[in-house]
Short mmCIF file of C-alpha atoms in Angstrom, two decimals:
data_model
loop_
_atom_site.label_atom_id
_atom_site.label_comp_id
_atom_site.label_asym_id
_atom_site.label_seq_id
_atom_site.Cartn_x
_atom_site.Cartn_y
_atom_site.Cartn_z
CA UNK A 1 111.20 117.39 75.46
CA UNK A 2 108.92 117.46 73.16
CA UNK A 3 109.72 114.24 71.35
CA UNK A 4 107.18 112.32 71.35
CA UNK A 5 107.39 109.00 73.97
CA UNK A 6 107.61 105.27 72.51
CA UNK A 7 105.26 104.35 74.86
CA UNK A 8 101.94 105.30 76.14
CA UNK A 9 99.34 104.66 78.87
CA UNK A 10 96.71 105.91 80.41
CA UNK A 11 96.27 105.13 84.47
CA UNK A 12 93.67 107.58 84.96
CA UNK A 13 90.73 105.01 85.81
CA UNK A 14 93.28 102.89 87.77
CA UNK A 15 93.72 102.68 91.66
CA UNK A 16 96.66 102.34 94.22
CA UNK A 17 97.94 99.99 93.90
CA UNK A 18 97.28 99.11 90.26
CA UNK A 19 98.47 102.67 89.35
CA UNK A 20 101.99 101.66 89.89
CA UNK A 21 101.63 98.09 88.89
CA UNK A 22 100.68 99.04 85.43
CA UNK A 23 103.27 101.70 84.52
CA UNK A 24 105.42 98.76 85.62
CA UNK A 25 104.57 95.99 83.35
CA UNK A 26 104.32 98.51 80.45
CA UNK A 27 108.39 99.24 81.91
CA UNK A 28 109.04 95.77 81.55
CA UNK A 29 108.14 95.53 77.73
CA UNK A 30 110.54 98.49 77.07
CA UNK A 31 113.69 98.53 76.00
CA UNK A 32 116.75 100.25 77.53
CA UNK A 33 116.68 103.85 76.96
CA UNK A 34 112.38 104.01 75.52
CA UNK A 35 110.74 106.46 77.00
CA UNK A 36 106.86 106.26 78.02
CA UNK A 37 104.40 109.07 78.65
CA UNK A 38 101.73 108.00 81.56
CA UNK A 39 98.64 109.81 81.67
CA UNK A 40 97.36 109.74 85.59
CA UNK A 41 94.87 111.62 87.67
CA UNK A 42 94.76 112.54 91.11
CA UNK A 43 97.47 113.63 94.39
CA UNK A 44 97.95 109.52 95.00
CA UNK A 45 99.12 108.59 91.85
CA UNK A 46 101.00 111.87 91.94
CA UNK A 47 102.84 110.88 94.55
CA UNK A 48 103.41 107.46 94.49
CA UNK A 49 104.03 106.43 90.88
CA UNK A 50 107.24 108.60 90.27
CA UNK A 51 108.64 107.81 93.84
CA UNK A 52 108.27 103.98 92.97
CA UNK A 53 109.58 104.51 89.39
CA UNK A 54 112.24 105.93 90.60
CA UNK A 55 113.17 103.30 93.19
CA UNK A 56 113.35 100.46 90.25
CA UNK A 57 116.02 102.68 88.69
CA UNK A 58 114.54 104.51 86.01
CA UNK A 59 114.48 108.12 85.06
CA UNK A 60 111.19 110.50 85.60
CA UNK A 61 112.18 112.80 82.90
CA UNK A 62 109.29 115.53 83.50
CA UNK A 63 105.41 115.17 84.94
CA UNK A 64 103.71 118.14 83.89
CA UNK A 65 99.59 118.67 84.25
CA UNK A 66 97.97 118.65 81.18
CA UNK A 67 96.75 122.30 80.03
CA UNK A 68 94.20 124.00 82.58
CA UNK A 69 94.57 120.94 85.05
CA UNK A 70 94.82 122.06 88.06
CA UNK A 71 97.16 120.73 90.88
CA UNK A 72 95.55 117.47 92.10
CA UNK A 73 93.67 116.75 88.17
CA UNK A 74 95.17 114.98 85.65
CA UNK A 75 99.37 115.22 84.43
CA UNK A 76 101.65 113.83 82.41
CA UNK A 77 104.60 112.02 83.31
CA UNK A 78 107.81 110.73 81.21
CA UNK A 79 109.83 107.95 82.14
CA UNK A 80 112.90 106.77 80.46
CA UNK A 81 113.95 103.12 80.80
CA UNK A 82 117.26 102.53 82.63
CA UNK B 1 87.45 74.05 111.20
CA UNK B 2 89.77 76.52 111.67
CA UNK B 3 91.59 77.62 108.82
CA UNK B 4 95.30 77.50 108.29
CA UNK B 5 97.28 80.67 107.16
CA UNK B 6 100.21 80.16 104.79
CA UNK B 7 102.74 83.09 103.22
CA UNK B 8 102.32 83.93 99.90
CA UNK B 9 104.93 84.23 97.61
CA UNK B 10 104.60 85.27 93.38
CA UNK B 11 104.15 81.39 92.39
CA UNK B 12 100.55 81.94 93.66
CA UNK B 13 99.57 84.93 91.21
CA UNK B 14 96.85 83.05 88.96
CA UNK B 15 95.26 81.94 92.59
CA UNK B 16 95.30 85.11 93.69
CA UNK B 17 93.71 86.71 90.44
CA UNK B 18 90.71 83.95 89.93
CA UNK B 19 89.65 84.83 93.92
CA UNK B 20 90.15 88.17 93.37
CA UNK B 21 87.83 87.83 90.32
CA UNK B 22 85.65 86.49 92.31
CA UNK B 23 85.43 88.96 95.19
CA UNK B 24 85.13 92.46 93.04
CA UNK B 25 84.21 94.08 90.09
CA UNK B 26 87.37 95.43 88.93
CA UNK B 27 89.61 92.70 89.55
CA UNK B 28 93.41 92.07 89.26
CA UNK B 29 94.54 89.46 86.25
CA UNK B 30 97.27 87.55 86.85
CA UNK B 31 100.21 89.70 85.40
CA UNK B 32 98.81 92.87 87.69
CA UNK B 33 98.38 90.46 90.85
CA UNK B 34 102.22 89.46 90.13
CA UNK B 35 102.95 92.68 89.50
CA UNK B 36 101.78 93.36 93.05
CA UNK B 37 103.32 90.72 94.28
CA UNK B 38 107.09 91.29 93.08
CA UNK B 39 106.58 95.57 94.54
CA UNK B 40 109.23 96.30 96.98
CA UNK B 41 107.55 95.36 100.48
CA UNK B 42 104.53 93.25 99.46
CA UNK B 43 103.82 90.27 102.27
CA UNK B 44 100.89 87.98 102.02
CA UNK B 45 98.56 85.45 103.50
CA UNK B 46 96.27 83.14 102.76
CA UNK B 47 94.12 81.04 104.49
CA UNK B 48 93.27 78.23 103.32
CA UNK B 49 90.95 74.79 104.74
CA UNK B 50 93.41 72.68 106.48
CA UNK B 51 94.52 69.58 104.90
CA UNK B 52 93.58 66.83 107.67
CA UNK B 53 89.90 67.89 106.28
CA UNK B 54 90.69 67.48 102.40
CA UNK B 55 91.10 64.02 100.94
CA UNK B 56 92.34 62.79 97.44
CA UNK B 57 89.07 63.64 95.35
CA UNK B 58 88.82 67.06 97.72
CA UNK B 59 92.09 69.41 98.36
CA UNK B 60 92.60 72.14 100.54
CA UNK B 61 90.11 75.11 99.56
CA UNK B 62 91.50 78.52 99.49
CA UNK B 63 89.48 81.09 101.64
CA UNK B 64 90.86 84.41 101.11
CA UNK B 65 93.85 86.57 101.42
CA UNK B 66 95.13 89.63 102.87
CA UNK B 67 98.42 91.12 100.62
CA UNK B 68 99.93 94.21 102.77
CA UNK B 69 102.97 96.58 101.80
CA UNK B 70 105.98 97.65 104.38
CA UNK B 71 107.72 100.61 103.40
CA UNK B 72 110.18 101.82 106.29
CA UNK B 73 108.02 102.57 109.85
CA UNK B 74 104.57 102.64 108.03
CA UNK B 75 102.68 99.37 106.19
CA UNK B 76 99.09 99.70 103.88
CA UNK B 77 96.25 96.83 103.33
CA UNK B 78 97.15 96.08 99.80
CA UNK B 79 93.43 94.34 99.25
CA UNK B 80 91.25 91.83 101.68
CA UNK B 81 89.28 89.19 100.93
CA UNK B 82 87.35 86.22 101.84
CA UNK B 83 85.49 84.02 99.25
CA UNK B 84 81.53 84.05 99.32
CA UNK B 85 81.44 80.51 101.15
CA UNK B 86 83.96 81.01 104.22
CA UNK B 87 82.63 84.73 105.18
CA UNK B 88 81.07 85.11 108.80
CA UNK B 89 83.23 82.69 109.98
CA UNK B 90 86.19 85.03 111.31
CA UNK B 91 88.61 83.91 108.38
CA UNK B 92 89.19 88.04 107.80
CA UNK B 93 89.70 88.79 111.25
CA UNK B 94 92.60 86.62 111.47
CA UNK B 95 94.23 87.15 108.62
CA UNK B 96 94.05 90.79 109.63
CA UNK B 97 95.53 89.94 113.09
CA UNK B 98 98.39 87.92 111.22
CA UNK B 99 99.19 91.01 109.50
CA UNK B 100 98.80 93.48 112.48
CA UNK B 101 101.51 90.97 114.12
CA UNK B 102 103.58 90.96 111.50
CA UNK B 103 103.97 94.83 110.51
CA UNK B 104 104.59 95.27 114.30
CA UNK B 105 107.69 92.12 113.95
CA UNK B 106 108.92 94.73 111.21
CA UNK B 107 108.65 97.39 113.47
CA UNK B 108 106.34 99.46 111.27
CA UNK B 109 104.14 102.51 113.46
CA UNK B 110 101.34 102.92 111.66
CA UNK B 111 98.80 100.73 109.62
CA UNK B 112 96.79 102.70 107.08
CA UNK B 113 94.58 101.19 104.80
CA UNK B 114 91.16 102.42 102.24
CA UNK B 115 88.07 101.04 102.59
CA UNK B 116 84.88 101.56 100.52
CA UNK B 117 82.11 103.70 102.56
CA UNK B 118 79.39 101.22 102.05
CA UNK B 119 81.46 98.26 102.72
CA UNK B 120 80.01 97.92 106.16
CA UNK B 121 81.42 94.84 106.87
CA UNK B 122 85.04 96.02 106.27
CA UNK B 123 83.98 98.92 108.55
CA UNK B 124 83.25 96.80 110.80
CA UNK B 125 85.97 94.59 110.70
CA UNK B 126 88.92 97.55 110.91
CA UNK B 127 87.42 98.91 113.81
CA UNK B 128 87.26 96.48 115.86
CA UNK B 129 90.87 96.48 114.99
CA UNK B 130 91.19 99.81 116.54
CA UNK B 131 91.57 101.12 112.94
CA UNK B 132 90.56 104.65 113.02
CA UNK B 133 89.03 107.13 110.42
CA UNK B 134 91.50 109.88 109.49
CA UNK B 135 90.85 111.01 105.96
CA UNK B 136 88.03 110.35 103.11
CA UNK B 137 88.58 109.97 99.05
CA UNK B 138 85.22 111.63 97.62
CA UNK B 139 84.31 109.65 94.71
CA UNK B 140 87.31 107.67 94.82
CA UNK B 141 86.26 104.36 93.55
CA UNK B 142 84.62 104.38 90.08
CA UNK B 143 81.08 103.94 91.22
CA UNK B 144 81.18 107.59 92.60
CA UNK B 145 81.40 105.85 95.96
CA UNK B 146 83.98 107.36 98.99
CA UNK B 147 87.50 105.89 99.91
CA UNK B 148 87.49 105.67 103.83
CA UNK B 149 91.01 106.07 104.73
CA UNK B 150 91.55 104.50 108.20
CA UNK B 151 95.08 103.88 110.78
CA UNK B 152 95.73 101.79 113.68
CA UNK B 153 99.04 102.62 115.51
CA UNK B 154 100.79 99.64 116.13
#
């Protein structure tokens, strides 16, 4: 878990629906089995971005807020490539 | 004259992107605006000048777009827009209406969309629509200005 991703990006300045849009063109440069760490910020991308993730097929393997975020601030979520 | 409204499909990304460039300050390139395109329950429309009115040296102008997403009994306003030269001229209103028609064909319930609070003429525009105000983003777009979020029941 703690291994660190391949991939990283940072969607915290981006809106629906360019929060979802981004984390999947960074998907599409991956490789089967990568794993990228998305930094995000807000209930919105909270909600949306693992739900559509997970309809393309690929794994959420943890989203986690970053330390002393609260619920709706900013968290950390791994997906592995399918 | 009246503009015509044609679907759009992914082929028309880098069109999409350079009016969308042209219409906000954070735009869409090309790969995001095919990105958008190619997301599970993305429909477009554009309307563009009608061709009877173009000529060899002069083709079709594109005057905006309206991109929505369907996902089971509820649809969202993806983004809106009409280029600086066709506005006023009720080229929004019906690409809205060609939408509202079209979610309804899919048998989608509710229309929700997000709409800055001092874009008065989207206001405008969405409630005439019978889009109603039923939740508000503080400081949701990156000038520190509110999301409006609005629904129509279809």
């Amino acid at each position: 878990m703690n291994e660190k991703a391949n991939y990283y990006l940072d969607i915290t300045g981006e809106l629906c629906p360019m929060t979802f849009v981004k984390t999947k063109l960074a998907i599409e440069k991956m490789h089967t089995g990568d794993t990228l760490e998305v930094r995000l910020k807000g209930d919105e991308p909270l909600r949306n971005v693992p739900r559509s993730v997970r309809e393309l097929g690929h794994v959420i393997v943890s989203v986690a807020p970053e330390p002393g975020e609260s619920a709706g601030g900013i968290h950390r979520l791994r997906i592995a490539k399918a | 004259m009246t503009a015509v409204l044609l679907p759009i499909f992914p082929a028309h990304s880098r069109l999409l992107a350079e009016m969308h460039r042209i219409c906000f300050v954070e735009p869409w390139d090309e790969a995001a605006m095919g990105g958008v395109l190619t997301m599970p329950g993305t429909s477009g429309v554009l309307a563009s000048e009608p061709s009877h009115g173009a000529s060899p040296e002069r083709k079709p102008a594109p005057q905006g777009f309206l991109l929505w997403r369907t996902a089971a009994d509820e649809a969202e306003v993806l983004t809106l827009l009409v280029l600086p030269p066709y506005r006023r001229t009720g080229v929004a209103g019906r690409l809205l209406d060609h939408a509202i028609d079209a979610v309804r064909q899919a048998g989608v319930q509710a229309f929700f969309l997000e709409v800055a609070s001092d874009n008065a003429a989207g206001r405008a525009l969405y409630s005439s629509r019978h889009f109603e105000q039923v939740g508000m983003r503080p400081r949701y777009y990156r000038n520190s200005i509110d999301a409006i979020i609005m629904k129509r029941k279809i």
